[in-house]
Amino acid sequence: MDAAHVDDDLVEVLFTEKQIHDRLGELAADIERDYDGKDLLIVGVLRGAVMVMADLARALGRHVEMDWMAVSSYGSGTKSSGVVRILKDLDTDISGRHVLIVDEVIDTGLTLSWLTSNLNSRNPASVEICTLLRKPEAQQMPVQARYVGWDIGEEFVVGYGLDYRENYRNLRDIGTLAPHVYS
Ligand code: PRP
């Protein structure tokens, strides 16, 4: 789906499909350099990270294993409920492994703060975070993301995996949702 298909719902396009792919290419180069000679497991946080995982993994010019977790921290609206629970756990034993969590956005930081500490309790060699977007002003829990696509403001963004009530995930670009859609 292109931004033109939901033009009335967006205030603006923040990042185009091309900008996203170019930035992921830069992050992939950083990741290749940092993990040179090491095995790497990337863990996508369902469901929003599907697009980032697919494109980041393909941008990597090296072998990489992929696994998925599903956690729930949000209701159906735009605000965090403050509750994290595992809906789907890893299929992989990460003991001694280098793990890179891949997500599309750090908002309050609650999800990835909790997930990082959960994965660290499984004796991995390392746990790092790659996020396409980060909202520094919204952050409530400290989260150290090693790879960040862009820092943005607190606006509600959709597209490229980011949803509002399960819609807009398949939008190619990332855009700011117009208040009339959710108010
Ligand atoms: C999103 C996103 C992060 C989390 C970030 O997931 O994928 O995991 O919110 O928010 P936080 O920093 O405030 O915890 P969401 O719960 O919306 O589920 P989804 O990936 O299925 O859309």
XYZ file of N, CA, C and O and ligand atoms in Angstrom:
754
model
N 0.849 -1.185 0.000
C 0.000 0.000 0.000
C 0.897 1.252 0.000
O 1.867 1.328 0.760
N 0.574 2.185 -0.858
C 1.337 3.430 -0.936
C 0.656 4.531 -0.113
O -0.541 4.459 0.159
N 1.427 5.561 0.239
C 0.859 6.678 1.011
C -0.336 7.295 0.282
O -1.288 7.759 0.919
N -0.302 7.263 -1.034
C -1.410 7.845 -1.799
C -2.733 7.122 -1.528
O -3.808 7.721 -1.631
N -2.643 5.838 -1.151
C -3.868 5.076 -0.875
C -4.542 5.515 0.425
O -5.722 5.237 0.635
N -3.773 6.119 1.344
C -4.339 6.546 2.635
C -4.002 8.016 2.893
O -3.815 8.436 4.034
N -3.940 8.758 1.828
C -3.518 10.151 1.881
C -4.277 10.971 2.924
O -3.684 11.751 3.681
N -5.591 10.782 2.993
C -6.421 11.574 3.913
C -6.137 11.244 5.380
O -6.494 12.022 6.267
N -5.539 10.081 5.632
C -5.299 9.647 7.012
C -3.946 10.118 7.548
O -3.663 9.945 8.735
N -3.120 10.651 6.681
C -1.762 11.014 7.100
C -1.568 12.524 7.123
O -2.030 13.232 6.224
N -0.874 13.002 8.167
C -0.474 14.409 8.212
C 0.686 14.625 7.242
O 0.725 15.585 6.489
N 1.622 13.676 7.273
C 2.775 13.750 6.371
C 3.470 12.403 6.315
O 3.297 11.564 7.209
N 4.228 12.197 5.250
C 5.118 11.037 5.180
C 6.423 11.430 5.854
O 7.066 12.399 5.466
N 6.797 10.670 6.893
C 8.045 10.972 7.612
C 9.247 10.359 6.915
O 10.277 11.011 6.755
N 9.109 9.090 6.519
C 10.209 8.388 5.854
C 9.648 7.570 4.705
O 8.707 6.794 4.893
N 10.230 7.756 3.545
C 9.775 7.005 2.381
C 10.371 5.598 2.396
O 11.341 5.317 3.114
N 9.789 4.758 1.559
C 10.291 3.387 1.436
C 11.792 3.401 1.112
O 12.573 2.636 1.678
N 12.202 4.296 0.216
C 13.618 4.342 -0.173
C 14.503 4.795 0.989
O 15.571 4.226 1.227
N 14.046 5.823 1.715
C 14.834 6.286 2.868
C 14.996 5.162 3.892
O 16.062 4.999 4.491
N 13.926 4.409 4.106
C 13.975 3.306 5.074
C 14.977 2.252 4.619
O 15.830 1.809 5.399
N 14.899 1.876 3.361
C 15.811 0.833 2.865
C 17.259 1.306 2.884
O 18.163 0.538 3.235
N 17.490 2.573 2.554
C 18.855 3.117 2.591
C 19.404 3.103 4.020
O 20.559 2.744 4.261
N 18.558 3.514 4.971
C 19.008 3.557 6.378
C 19.272 2.146 6.902
O 20.249 1.924 7.639
N 18.409 1.202 6.533
C 18.631 -0.182 6.966
C 19.929 -0.729 6.366
O 20.630 -1.518 7.004
N 20.258 -0.285 5.172
C 21.528 -0.695 4.567
C 22.718 -0.203 5.381
O 23.709 -0.915 5.569
N 22.601 1.038 5.890
C 23.675 1.584 6.723
C 23.778 0.817 8.046
O 24.888 0.504 8.509
N 22.629 0.522 8.649
C 22.652 -0.229 9.913
C 23.213 -1.626 9.688
O 23.964 -2.149 10.521
N 22.854 -2.236 8.556
C 23.359 -3.581 8.255
C 24.877 -3.569 8.136
O 25.559 -4.492 8.597
N 25.422 -2.512 7.544
C 26.886 -2.410 7.423
C 27.527 -2.308 8.805
O 28.572 -2.923 9.070
N 26.904 -1.532 9.696
C 27.416 -1.420 11.069
C 27.371 -2.782 11.768
O 28.305 -3.172 12.477
N 26.265 -3.484 11.578
C 26.086 -4.795 12.224
C 27.114 -5.793 11.686
O 27.728 -6.540 12.454
N 27.321 -5.802 10.379
C 28.322 -6.702 9.782
C 29.698 -6.454 10.390
O 30.427 -7.387 10.718
N 30.037 -5.179 10.528
C 31.345 -4.824 11.084
C 31.446 -5.271 12.549
O 32.423 -5.901 12.953
N 30.410 -4.989 13.347
C 30.468 -5.267 14.787
C 30.448 -6.765 15.097
O 30.977 -7.188 16.126
N 29.800 -7.550 14.252
C 29.671 -8.988 14.522
C 30.582 -9.814 13.612
O 30.363 -11.016 13.462
N 31.567 -9.189 13.039
C 32.486 -9.906 12.150
C 33.124 -11.086 12.896
O 33.658 -10.912 13.990
N 33.023 -12.266 12.334
C 33.618 -13.450 12.948
C 32.779 -14.088 14.037
O 33.185 -15.083 14.635
N 31.617 -13.511 14.324
C 30.738 -14.060 15.365
C 29.445 -14.566 14.735
O 28.978 -14.006 13.740
N 28.863 -15.602 15.345
C 27.549 -16.015 14.852
C 26.525 -15.006 15.353
O 26.767 -14.267 16.306
N 25.414 -14.914 14.682
C 24.428 -13.884 15.036
C 23.022 -14.434 14.885
O 22.677 -15.038 13.868
N 22.228 -14.213 15.943
C 20.802 -14.552 15.911
C 20.020 -13.254 16.023
O 20.175 -12.517 17.003
N 19.218 -12.945 15.022
C 18.370 -11.764 15.149
C 16.973 -12.220 15.560
O 16.448 -13.224 15.063
N 16.417 -11.482 16.509
C 15.113 -11.832 17.089
C 14.136 -10.715 16.774
O 14.298 -9.582 17.245
N 13.146 -11.012 15.991
C 12.117 -10.036 15.650
C 10.992 -10.061 16.662
O 10.579 -11.129 17.121
N 10.515 -8.861 17.019
C 9.423 -8.758 17.987
C 8.120 -8.576 17.200
O 7.889 -7.518 16.600
N 7.353 -9.648 17.165
C 6.088 -9.628 16.414
C 5.108 -8.649 17.033
O 5.143 -8.442 18.238
N 4.223 -8.050 16.240
C 4.165 -8.257 14.820
C 4.816 -7.138 14.023
O 5.138 -7.283 12.850
N 5.032 -6.013 14.702
C 5.464 -4.821 13.985
C 6.825 -4.919 13.312
O 7.098 -4.211 12.352
N 7.698 -5.813 13.814
C 9.074 -5.860 13.307
C 9.226 -6.701 12.048
O 10.341 -6.850 11.542
N 8.131 -7.238 11.540
C 8.224 -8.144 10.388
C 8.913 -7.472 9.199
O 9.803 -8.056 8.577
N 8.527 -6.257 8.891
C 9.101 -5.563 7.734
C 10.586 -5.253 7.957
O 11.408 -5.452 7.070
N 10.914 -4.759 9.150
C 12.304 -4.425 9.448
C 13.164 -5.682 9.399
O 14.259 -5.682 8.831
N 12.683 -6.751 9.999
C 13.427 -8.021 9.981
C 13.691 -8.468 8.552
O 14.810 -8.859 8.198
N 12.644 -8.450 7.739
C 12.771 -8.961 6.371
C 13.798 -8.148 5.587
O 14.636 -8.714 4.878
N 13.739 -6.848 5.719
C 14.635 -6.003 4.928
C 16.039 -5.929 5.526
O 17.030 -5.915 4.800
N 16.136 -5.877 6.870
C 17.457 -5.851 7.503
C 18.205 -7.155 7.229
O 19.385 -7.146 6.886
N 17.517 -8.284 7.370
C 18.167 -9.586 7.156
C 18.685 -9.687 5.724
O 19.805 -10.166 5.492
N 17.907 -9.197 4.771
C 18.341 -9.288 3.380
C 19.442 -8.289 3.050
O 20.200 -8.484 2.099
N 19.540 -7.227 3.854
C 20.620 -6.250 3.637
C 21.952 -6.751 4.181
O 23.003 -6.214 3.834
N 21.901 -7.773 5.041
C 23.137 -8.302 5.632
C 23.823 -9.229 4.635
O 23.201 -10.172 4.140
N 25.098 -8.955 4.374
C 25.859 -9.792 3.443
C 26.581 -10.909 4.168
O 27.783 -11.114 3.975
N 25.873 -11.596 5.046
C 26.464 -12.668 5.844
C 25.345 -13.577 6.324
O 24.169 -13.227 6.220
N 25.725 -14.737 6.850
C 24.705 -15.622 7.400
C 24.141 -15.026 8.687
O 24.864 -14.411 9.475
N 22.858 -15.233 8.886
C 22.232 -14.783 10.129
C 21.046 -15.711 10.403
O 20.341 -16.113 9.494
N 20.898 -16.111 11.661
C 19.719 -16.897 12.025
C 18.616 -15.947 12.448
O 18.882 -14.867 12.984
N 17.390 -16.380 12.233
C 16.247 -15.534 12.588
C 15.287 -16.305 13.496
O 15.004 -17.467 13.261
N 14.835 -15.635 14.545
C 13.800 -16.218 15.397
C 12.848 -15.086 15.769
O 13.111 -13.911 15.486
N 11.750 -15.438 16.403
C 10.684 -14.468 16.667
C 10.149 -14.604 18.070
O 10.085 -15.716 18.598
N 9.801 -13.472 18.655
C 9.032 -13.486 19.901
C 7.805 -12.621 19.703
O 7.829 -11.671 18.916
N 6.769 -12.967 20.408
C 5.597 -12.092 20.446
C 5.351 -11.716 21.895
O 5.287 -12.583 22.770
N 5.318 -10.426 22.154
C 4.989 -9.944 23.490
C 3.857 -8.938 23.356
O 3.682 -8.333 22.300
N 3.126 -8.795 24.411
C 2.017 -7.858 24.372
C 2.242 -6.759 25.389
O 2.427 -7.023 26.569
N 2.277 -5.519 24.921
C 2.419 -4.413 25.869
C 1.381 -3.335 25.614
O 1.272 -2.395 26.379
N 0.643 -3.488 24.550
C -0.310 -2.440 24.167
C -1.710 -3.026 24.075
O -1.882 -4.183 23.729
N -2.706 -2.187 24.336
C -4.082 -2.539 24.025
C -4.337 -2.236 22.561
O -3.416 -2.169 21.759
N -5.577 -1.991 22.222
C -5.898 -1.742 20.820
C -5.766 -0.264 20.461
O -5.917 0.120 19.316
N -5.454 0.568 21.448
C -5.396 2.001 21.186
C -3.972 2.481 20.997
O -3.124 1.758 20.501
N -3.706 3.723 21.407
C -2.396 4.320 21.139
C -1.531 4.412 22.393
O -0.390 4.800 22.319
N -2.045 4.037 23.556
C -1.278 4.196 24.794
C -0.817 2.854 25.351
O -1.527 1.859 25.275
N 0.369 2.859 25.931
C 0.870 1.635 26.544
C 0.059 1.302 27.783
O -0.267 2.161 28.589
N -0.241 0.024 27.956
C -0.974 -0.422 29.139
C -0.021 -0.673 30.302
O -0.454 -0.827 31.438
N 1.281 -0.741 30.015
C 2.258 -0.997 31.070
C 2.435 -2.464 31.402
O 3.188 -2.820 32.296
N 1.757 -3.343 30.690
C 1.828 -4.777 30.972
C 2.580 -5.478 29.843
O 2.290 -5.255 28.671
N 3.587 -6.296 30.212
C 4.304 -7.085 29.208
C 4.099 -8.561 29.515
O 4.274 -8.996 30.646
N 3.721 -9.333 28.523
C 3.667 -10.784 28.696
C 4.088 -11.454 27.401
O 3.908 -10.893 26.321
N 4.660 -12.665 27.541
C 5.111 -13.411 26.363
C 3.932 -14.147 25.756
O 3.269 -14.938 26.426
N 3.685 -13.873 24.477
C 2.638 -14.581 23.749
C 3.237 -15.736 22.936
O 2.602 -16.751 22.710
N 4.477 -15.518 22.466
C 5.214 -16.578 21.771
C 6.685 -16.444 22.151
O 7.275 -15.387 21.975
N 7.259 -17.535 22.651
C 8.663 -17.488 23.065
C 9.563 -17.923 21.907
O 9.083 -18.415 20.878
N 10.871 -17.743 22.102
C 11.848 -18.179 21.103
C 11.799 -19.693 20.927
O 11.510 -20.429 21.873
N 12.114 -20.163 19.725
C 12.312 -21.591 19.495
C 13.771 -21.966 19.729
O 14.116 -23.136 19.757
N 14.646 -20.953 19.863
C 16.093 -21.151 19.912
C 16.606 -21.050 21.349
O 16.177 -20.174 22.101
N 17.543 -21.945 21.698
C 18.282 -21.810 22.953
C 19.371 -20.764 22.712
O 20.256 -20.975 21.874
N 19.308 -19.637 23.426
C 20.246 -18.544 23.141
C 21.464 -18.564 24.055
O 22.279 -17.651 24.020
N 21.595 -19.608 24.854
C 22.755 -19.711 25.734
C 24.050 -19.641 24.901
O 24.234 -20.422 23.963
N 24.924 -18.697 25.238
C 26.195 -18.548 24.533
C 26.087 -17.884 23.165
O 27.100 -17.750 22.474
N 24.894 -17.440 22.788
C 24.702 -16.863 21.450
C 24.738 -15.334 21.499
O 24.387 -14.720 22.502
N 25.109 -14.737 20.384
C 24.991 -13.291 20.224
C 23.607 -12.986 19.661
O 23.273 -13.433 18.564
N 22.823 -12.249 20.446
C 21.426 -11.986 20.104
C 21.248 -10.505 19.781
O 21.709 -9.636 20.528
N 20.590 -10.239 18.681
C 20.241 -8.859 18.329
C 18.722 -8.776 18.203
O 18.128 -9.388 17.304
N 18.110 -8.049 19.130
C 16.657 -7.847 19.088
C 16.356 -6.795 18.030
O 16.995 -5.740 17.995
N 15.403 -7.086 17.167
C 15.030 -6.150 16.100
C 13.585 -5.721 16.308
O 12.685 -6.559 16.415
N 13.386 -4.410 16.395
C 12.026 -3.899 16.564
C 11.857 -2.655 15.700
O 12.831 -2.104 15.197
N 10.620 -2.249 15.532
C 10.398 -1.099 14.659
C 10.347 0.207 15.440
O 10.632 1.265 14.884
N 10.023 0.160 16.736
C 9.961 1.415 17.495
C 10.178 1.171 18.992
O 9.707 0.165 19.536
N 10.941 2.063 19.593
C 10.996 2.149 21.049
C 10.202 3.384 21.429
O 10.537 4.495 21.020
N 9.144 3.166 22.178
C 8.255 4.257 22.579
C 8.536 4.566 24.048
O 9.444 5.329 24.376
N 7.808 3.949 24.972
C 8.085 4.149 26.396
C 9.361 3.423 26.823
O 9.943 3.743 27.862
N 9.757 2.412 26.050
C 10.918 1.601 26.412
C 10.556 0.397 27.258
O 11.390 -0.463 27.538
N 9.298 0.317 27.659
C 8.859 -0.763 28.551
C 9.088 -2.143 27.935
O 9.636 -3.038 28.573
N 8.690 -2.298 26.679
C 8.767 -3.618 26.041
C 10.213 -4.099 25.948
O 10.538 -5.216 26.374
N 11.080 -3.266 25.399
C 12.449 -3.732 25.167
C 13.287 -3.751 26.437
O 14.215 -4.551 26.541
N 12.957 -2.908 27.392
C 13.630 -2.984 28.688
C 13.340 -4.348 29.320
O 14.245 -5.060 29.784
N 12.073 -4.713 29.305
C 11.669 -5.996 29.881
C 12.246 -7.163 29.077
O 12.779 -8.122 29.638
N 12.174 -7.061 27.755
C 12.633 -8.159 26.900
C 14.144 -8.355 27.006
O 14.634 -9.496 27.047
N 14.882 -7.248 27.072
C 16.340 -7.353 27.198
C 16.710 -8.079 28.476
O 17.559 -8.975 28.483
N 16.051 -7.715 29.559
C 16.404 -8.373 30.808
C 15.937 -9.819 30.818
O 16.630 -10.707 31.338
N 14.819 -10.106 30.169
C 14.364 -11.498 30.058
C 15.389 -12.337 29.282
O 15.764 -13.434 29.700
N 15.855 -11.831 28.148
C 16.801 -12.601 27.327
C 18.164 -12.694 28.004
O 18.843 -13.716 27.907
N 18.564 -11.636 28.716
C 19.846 -11.685 29.420
C 19.867 -12.752 30.510
O 20.933 -13.266 30.869
N 18.698 -13.080 31.037
C 18.628 -14.108 32.085
C 18.852 -15.513 31.519
O 18.965 -16.479 32.265
N 18.936 -15.650 30.184
C 19.118 -16.969 29.557
C 20.588 -17.245 29.189
O 20.865 -18.111 28.374
N 21.489 -16.466 29.767
C 22.943 -16.654 29.571
C 23.423 -16.558 28.126
O 24.201 -17.397 27.660
N 22.988 -15.549 27.399
C 23.514 -15.363 26.048
C 24.916 -14.762 26.098
O 25.337 -14.254 27.146
N 25.639 -14.831 24.977
C 26.947 -14.164 24.915
C 26.744 -12.655 24.934
O 27.537 -11.918 25.530
N 25.696 -12.175 24.272
C 25.387 -10.740 24.276
C 23.949 -10.539 23.829
O 23.382 -11.376 23.130
N 23.372 -9.424 24.264
C 22.043 -9.002 23.798
C 22.130 -7.526 23.435
O 22.504 -6.701 24.275
N 21.849 -7.202 22.193
C 21.805 -5.815 21.742
C 20.470 -5.560 21.056
O 19.715 -6.494 20.772
N 20.208 -4.281 20.796
C 18.930 -3.885 20.204
C 19.158 -3.082 18.933
O 20.031 -2.204 18.891
N 18.371 -3.411 17.922
C 18.300 -2.591 16.706
C 16.853 -2.153 16.540
O 15.952 -2.985 16.492
N 16.634 -0.857 16.499
C 15.277 -0.349 16.298
C 15.277 0.669 15.162
O 16.214 1.466 15.048
N 14.257 0.594 14.349
C 14.188 1.554 13.244
C 13.896 2.955 13.767
O 14.494 3.925 13.336
N 12.969 3.045 14.724
C 12.579 4.350 15.275
C 12.714 4.343 16.788
O 12.566 3.306 17.436
N 12.952 5.532 17.332
C 13.002 5.705 18.784
C 12.380 7.044 19.103
O 12.583 8.023 18.382
N 11.598 7.072 20.188
C 10.948 8.310 20.629
C 11.538 8.718 21.972
O 11.003 8.365 23.023
N 12.647 9.468 21.959
C 13.332 9.800 23.218
C 12.436 10.516 24.224
O 12.549 10.282 25.434
N 11.540 11.374 23.740
C 10.703 12.149 24.675
C 9.650 11.288 25.353
O 9.109 11.658 26.399
N 9.335 10.142 24.765
C 8.297 9.270 25.332
C 8.870 8.224 26.270
O 8.136 7.556 27.005
N 10.209 8.104 26.255
C 10.827 6.999 26.971
C 10.686 7.129 28.481
O 10.953 8.179 29.054
N 10.232 6.056 29.118
C 10.052 6.007 30.569
C 11.030 5.040 31.223
O 11.381 5.188 32.383
N 11.419 4.016 30.471
C 12.362 3.012 30.978
C 13.674 3.133 30.189
O 13.630 3.310 28.974
N 14.817 3.019 30.882
C 16.087 3.125 30.160
C 16.308 1.919 29.253
O 16.170 0.779 29.685
N 16.603 2.182 28.000
C 16.897 1.124 27.029
C 18.088 1.580 26.199
O 18.073 2.685 25.658
N 19.107 0.745 26.136
C 20.278 1.070 25.327
C 20.152 0.371 23.977
O 20.350 -0.843 23.898
N 19.779 1.123 22.960
C 19.714 0.549 21.616
C 21.023 0.839 20.901
O 21.437 1.993 20.794
N 21.689 -0.228 20.438
C 22.992 -0.045 19.770
C 22.808 0.487 18.351
O 23.645 1.239 17.856
N 21.723 0.101 17.701
C 21.480 0.522 16.316
C 20.111 1.196 16.242
O 19.088 0.575 16.560
N 20.097 2.460 15.839
C 18.848 3.228 15.765
C 18.740 3.868 14.384
O 19.676 4.549 13.936
N 17.616 3.641 13.732
C 17.403 4.263 12.427
C 17.258 5.762 12.555
O 18.084 6.532 12.051
N 16.231 6.185 13.277
C 15.998 7.616 13.493
C 15.341 7.853 14.855
O 14.506 7.052 15.302
N 15.671 8.959 15.477
C 14.905 9.473 16.617
C 13.809 10.367 16.080
O 14.044 11.185 15.172
N 12.600 10.202 16.628
C 11.466 11.026 16.200
C 10.761 11.599 17.426
O 11.080 11.233 18.558
N 9.789 12.469 17.196
C 9.006 13.049 18.280
C 7.935 12.078 18.761
O 7.963 10.891 18.435
N 6.995 12.600 19.518
C 5.987 11.734 20.131
C 4.769 11.510 19.253
O 3.784 10.925 19.692
N 4.814 11.980 17.998
C 3.659 11.808 17.132
C 3.348 10.332 16.891
O 4.235 9.483 16.975
N 2.089 10.042 16.595
C 1.672 8.673 16.355
C 1.980 8.327 14.909
O 1.426 8.919 13.991
N 2.896 7.362 14.735
C 3.325 7.017 13.381
C 2.834 5.627 12.989
O 2.705 4.740 13.836
N 2.565 5.483 11.711
C 2.080 4.209 11.176
C 2.835 3.882 9.895
O 3.457 4.740 9.277
N 2.741 2.622 9.513
C 3.351 2.158 8.273
C 4.593 1.333 8.526
O 5.175 1.359 9.608
N 4.982 0.552 7.520
C 6.176 -0.268 7.590
C 6.181 -1.116 8.883
O 7.147 -1.186 9.614
N 5.042 -1.723 9.172
C 4.916 -2.576 10.355
C 4.195 -1.921 11.505
O 3.609 -2.601 12.355
N 4.237 -0.583 11.550
C 3.578 0.138 12.650
C 2.088 0.253 12.353
O 1.698 0.689 11.266
N 1.282 -0.089 13.346
C -0.168 -0.142 13.103
C -0.942 0.867 13.936
O -0.455 1.385 14.940
N -2.151 1.126 13.507
C -3.179 1.672 14.379
C -4.377 0.741 14.239
O -4.918 0.595 13.142
N -4.699 0.056 15.341
C -5.769 -0.939 15.336
C -5.609 -1.927 14.187
O -6.552 -2.209 13.463
N -4.372 -2.395 14.043
C -3.994 -3.443 13.077
C -4.009 -2.992 11.615
O -3.680 -3.792 10.735
N -4.343 -1.758 11.357
C -4.265 -1.244 9.987
C -2.955 -0.466 9.786
O -2.272 -0.127 10.753
N -2.636 -0.217 8.552
C -1.477 0.582 8.099
C -0.147 -0.171 8.146
O 0.864 0.362 7.720
N -0.117 -1.406 8.672
C 1.165 -2.118 8.742
C 1.765 -2.306 7.349
O 2.983 -2.331 7.197
N 0.913 -2.479 6.356
C 1.393 -2.763 4.999
C 1.624 -1.508 4.165
O 1.876 -1.601 2.967
N 1.584 -0.357 4.811
C 1.969 0.887 4.132
C 3.488 0.856 3.908
O 4.244 0.556 4.825
N 3.924 1.167 2.679
C 5.354 1.082 2.353
C 6.182 2.114 3.118
O 7.329 1.857 3.474
N 5.619 3.300 3.312
C 6.328 4.402 3.961
C 5.928 4.472 5.439
O 5.053 3.740 5.896
N 6.564 5.385 6.158
C 6.150 5.672 7.534
C 5.593 7.083 7.556
O 6.239 8.020 7.072
N 4.384 7.226 8.105
C 3.749 8.528 8.131
C 3.152 8.843 9.489
O 2.959 7.951 10.321
N 2.873 10.124 9.694
C 2.211 10.569 10.924
C 0.710 10.457 10.730
O 0.163 10.990 9.762
N 0.058 9.757 11.650
C -1.375 9.549 11.544
C -2.133 10.830 11.901
O -1.806 11.482 12.903
N -3.109 11.171 11.102
C -3.905 12.370 11.372
C -4.794 12.143 12.587
O -5.398 11.082 12.728
N -4.867 13.148 13.481
C -5.660 12.991 14.712
C -7.105 12.594 14.455
O -7.710 11.890 15.278
N -7.679 12.999 13.332
C -9.094 12.666 13.100
C -9.302 11.159 12.993
O -10.417 10.669 13.177
N -8.249 10.408 12.708
C -8.384 8.945 12.579
C -8.577 8.293 13.953
O -9.338 7.344 14.093
N -7.854 8.818 14.972
C -7.918 8.142 16.286
C -8.637 8.959 17.349
O -8.751 8.498 18.493
N -9.126 10.160 17.041
C -9.827 10.923 18.084
C -11.339 10.776 17.931
O -11.821 10.200 16.996
C 5.231 -1.990 19.583
C 6.655 -2.187 19.124
C 7.429 -2.362 20.384
C 6.603 -1.659 21.416
C 7.281 -0.382 21.766
O 4.622 -3.216 19.694
O 6.794 -3.314 18.295
O 7.595 -3.715 20.699
O 5.336 -1.353 20.838
O 6.562 0.320 22.736
P 7.138 0.620 24.183
O 8.537 1.114 24.016
O 6.205 1.682 24.709
O 7.070 -0.628 24.984
P 3.052 -3.391 19.961
O 2.837 -3.769 21.395
O 2.307 -2.205 19.430
O 2.703 -4.678 19.124
P 2.855 -4.937 17.545
O 4.326 -5.080 17.272
O 2.125 -6.205 17.327
O 2.248 -3.769 16.828
